[in-house]
């Protein structure tokens, strides 16, 4: 049985666009935080980073703080929060 994870999307409103190298650094920094499973910038919306996390270890509020520590100039907006799908037996994978 896997760990129940949630996903949150956060839009980074920045004064200048991020280049791919800066995006990779932000993804790596976020992914290194406790409870984070993955962090990837959206391909369709380049300013949104999608973070999968273990809700027993961290929260959207803490993730927001983590991103602000990485880039103080970012104005963040949480876009959505989701959980992994439920299987037919009512269990989460």
Tab-separated table of N, CA and C in Angstrom, residues 43-85:
chain	number	residue	atom	x	y	z
A	43	UNK	N	3.688	22.175	-18.009
A	43	UNK	CA	4.075	22.403	-19.402
A	43	UNK	C	3.118	23.387	-20.072
A	44	UNK	N	1.836	23.352	-19.685
A	44	UNK	CA	0.847	24.224	-20.320
A	44	UNK	C	0.821	25.628	-19.721
A	45	UNK	N	1.186	25.744	-18.456
A	45	UNK	CA	1.224	27.056	-17.807
A	45	UNK	C	2.563	27.177	-17.095
A	46	UNK	N	3.543	27.764	-17.768
A	46	UNK	CA	4.924	27.784	-17.315
A	46	UNK	C	5.187	28.412	-15.968
A	47	UNK	N	4.261	29.223	-15.464
A	47	UNK	CA	4.497	29.861	-14.171
A	47	UNK	C	3.888	29.074	-13.010
A	48	UNK	N	3.262	27.916	-13.301
A	48	UNK	CA	2.646	27.116	-12.241
A	48	UNK	C	3.497	25.894	-11.934
A	49	UNK	N	3.836	25.723	-10.669
A	49	UNK	CA	4.557	24.538	-10.241
A	49	UNK	C	3.548	23.619	-9.546
A	50	UNK	N	3.550	22.354	-9.948
A	50	UNK	CA	2.653	21.354	-9.366
A	50	UNK	C	3.477	20.514	-8.397
A	51	UNK	N	3.017	20.492	-7.148
A	51	UNK	CA	3.768	19.818	-6.093
A	51	UNK	C	2.929	18.664	-5.543
A	52	UNK	N	3.498	17.468	-5.575
A	52	UNK	CA	2.857	16.314	-4.938
A	52	UNK	C	3.518	16.139	-3.584
A	53	UNK	N	2.699	15.981	-2.547
A	53	UNK	CA	3.244	15.941	-1.195
A	53	UNK	C	2.474	14.982	-0.302
A	54	UNK	N	3.111	14.579	0.779
A	54	UNK	CA	2.503	13.735	1.801
A	54	UNK	C	1.855	14.660	2.827
A	55	UNK	N	0.512	14.654	2.939
A	55	UNK	CA	-0.166	15.571	3.851
A	55	UNK	C	0.098	15.276	5.324
A	56	UNK	N	0.680	14.114	5.625
A	56	UNK	CA	1.039	13.809	7.015
A	56	UNK	C	2.351	14.470	7.419
A	57	UNK	N	3.082	15.003	6.432
A	57	UNK	CA	4.392	15.593	6.700
A	57	UNK	C	4.397	17.105	6.464
A	58	UNK	N	3.687	17.564	5.431
A	58	UNK	CA	3.699	18.989	5.096
A	58	UNK	C	2.313	19.420	4.656
A	59	UNK	N	2.167	20.692	4.307
A	59	UNK	CA	0.867	21.245	3.934
A	59	UNK	C	1.051	22.316	2.865
A	60	UNK	N	-0.039	22.723	2.176
A	60	UNK	CA	0.085	23.810	1.208
A	60	UNK	C	0.651	25.090	1.832
A	61	UNK	N	0.279	25.374	3.072
A	61	UNK	CA	0.799	26.567	3.742
A	61	UNK	C	2.310	26.480	3.903
A	62	UNK	N	2.819	25.331	4.329
A	62	UNK	CA	4.259	25.142	4.498
A	62	UNK	C	4.968	25.182	3.141
A	63	UNK	N	4.362	24.581	2.121
A	63	UNK	CA	4.952	24.601	0.782
A	63	UNK	C	5.039	26.036	0.255
A	64	UNK	N	4.004	26.814	0.526
A	64	UNK	CA	3.987	28.224	0.145
A	64	UNK	C	5.173	28.939	0.800
A	65	UNK	N	5.383	28.691	2.087
A	65	UNK	CA	6.516	29.293	2.813
A	65	UNK	C	7.843	28.848	2.214
A	66	UNK	N	7.940	27.569	1.843
A	66	UNK	CA	9.166	27.044	1.240
A	66	UNK	C	9.494	27.764	-0.065
A	67	UNK	N	8.487	27.979	-0.900
A	67	UNK	CA	8.715	28.658	-2.172
A	67	UNK	C	9.126	30.108	-1.928
A	68	UNK	N	8.517	30.757	-0.954
A	68	UNK	CA	8.882	32.146	-0.631
A	68	UNK	C	10.330	32.219	-0.145
A	69	UNK	N	10.818	31.183	0.536
A	69	UNK	CA	12.215	31.146	0.960
A	69	UNK	C	13.146	31.006	-0.249
A	70	UNK	N	12.706	30.286	-1.250
A	70	UNK	CA	13.500	30.059	-2.452
A	70	UNK	C	13.519	31.310	-3.332
A	71	UNK	N	12.359	31.958	-3.469
A	71	UNK	CA	12.259	33.149	-4.328
A	71	UNK	C	11.362	34.178	-3.645
A	72	UNK	N	11.972	35.086	-2.926
A	72	UNK	CA	11.224	36.106	-2.162
A	72	UNK	C	10.433	37.053	-3.046
A	73	UNK	N	10.802	37.194	-4.313
A	73	UNK	CA	10.109	38.111	-5.219
A	73	UNK	C	8.794	37.531	-5.744
A	74	UNK	N	8.583	36.240	-5.549
A	74	UNK	CA	7.392	35.582	-6.093
A	74	UNK	C	6.145	35.974	-5.313
A	75	UNK	N	5.099	36.273	-6.050
A	75	UNK	CA	3.771	36.440	-5.472
A	75	UNK	C	3.055	35.143	-5.802
A	76	UNK	N	2.680	34.388	-4.781
A	76	UNK	CA	2.130	33.051	-4.995
A	76	UNK	C	0.618	33.031	-4.880
A	77	UNK	N	0.040	32.154	-5.690
A	77	UNK	CA	-1.398	31.945	-5.661
A	77	UNK	C	-1.627	30.439	-5.769
A	78	UNK	N	-2.322	29.855	-4.806
A	78	UNK	CA	-2.636	28.425	-4.852
A	78	UNK	C	-3.775	28.226	-5.834
A	79	UNK	N	-3.596	27.300	-6.763
A	79	UNK	CA	-4.568	27.093	-7.828
A	79	UNK	C	-5.538	25.971	-7.496
A	80	UNK	N	-5.050	24.839	-7.046
A	80	UNK	CA	-5.937	23.725	-6.732
A	80	UNK	C	-5.249	22.772	-5.775
A	81	UNK	N	-6.055	21.974	-5.138
A	81	UNK	CA	-5.546	20.919	-4.274
A	81	UNK	C	-6.320	19.666	-4.628
A	82	UNK	N	-5.639	18.559	-4.796
A	82	UNK	CA	-6.316	17.308	-5.121
A	82	UNK	C	-5.697	16.158	-4.369
A	83	UNK	N	-6.436	15.067	-4.323
A	83	UNK	CA	-5.932	13.844	-3.725
A	83	UNK	C	-5.851	12.786	-4.803
A	84	UNK	N	-5.128	11.723	-4.502
A	84	UNK	CA	-5.046	10.629	-5.467
A	84	UNK	C	-6.424	9.993	-5.625
A	85	UNK	N	-6.690	9.398	-6.792
A	85	UNK	CA	-8.013	8.815	-7.028
A	85	UNK	C	-8.295	7.633	-6.094
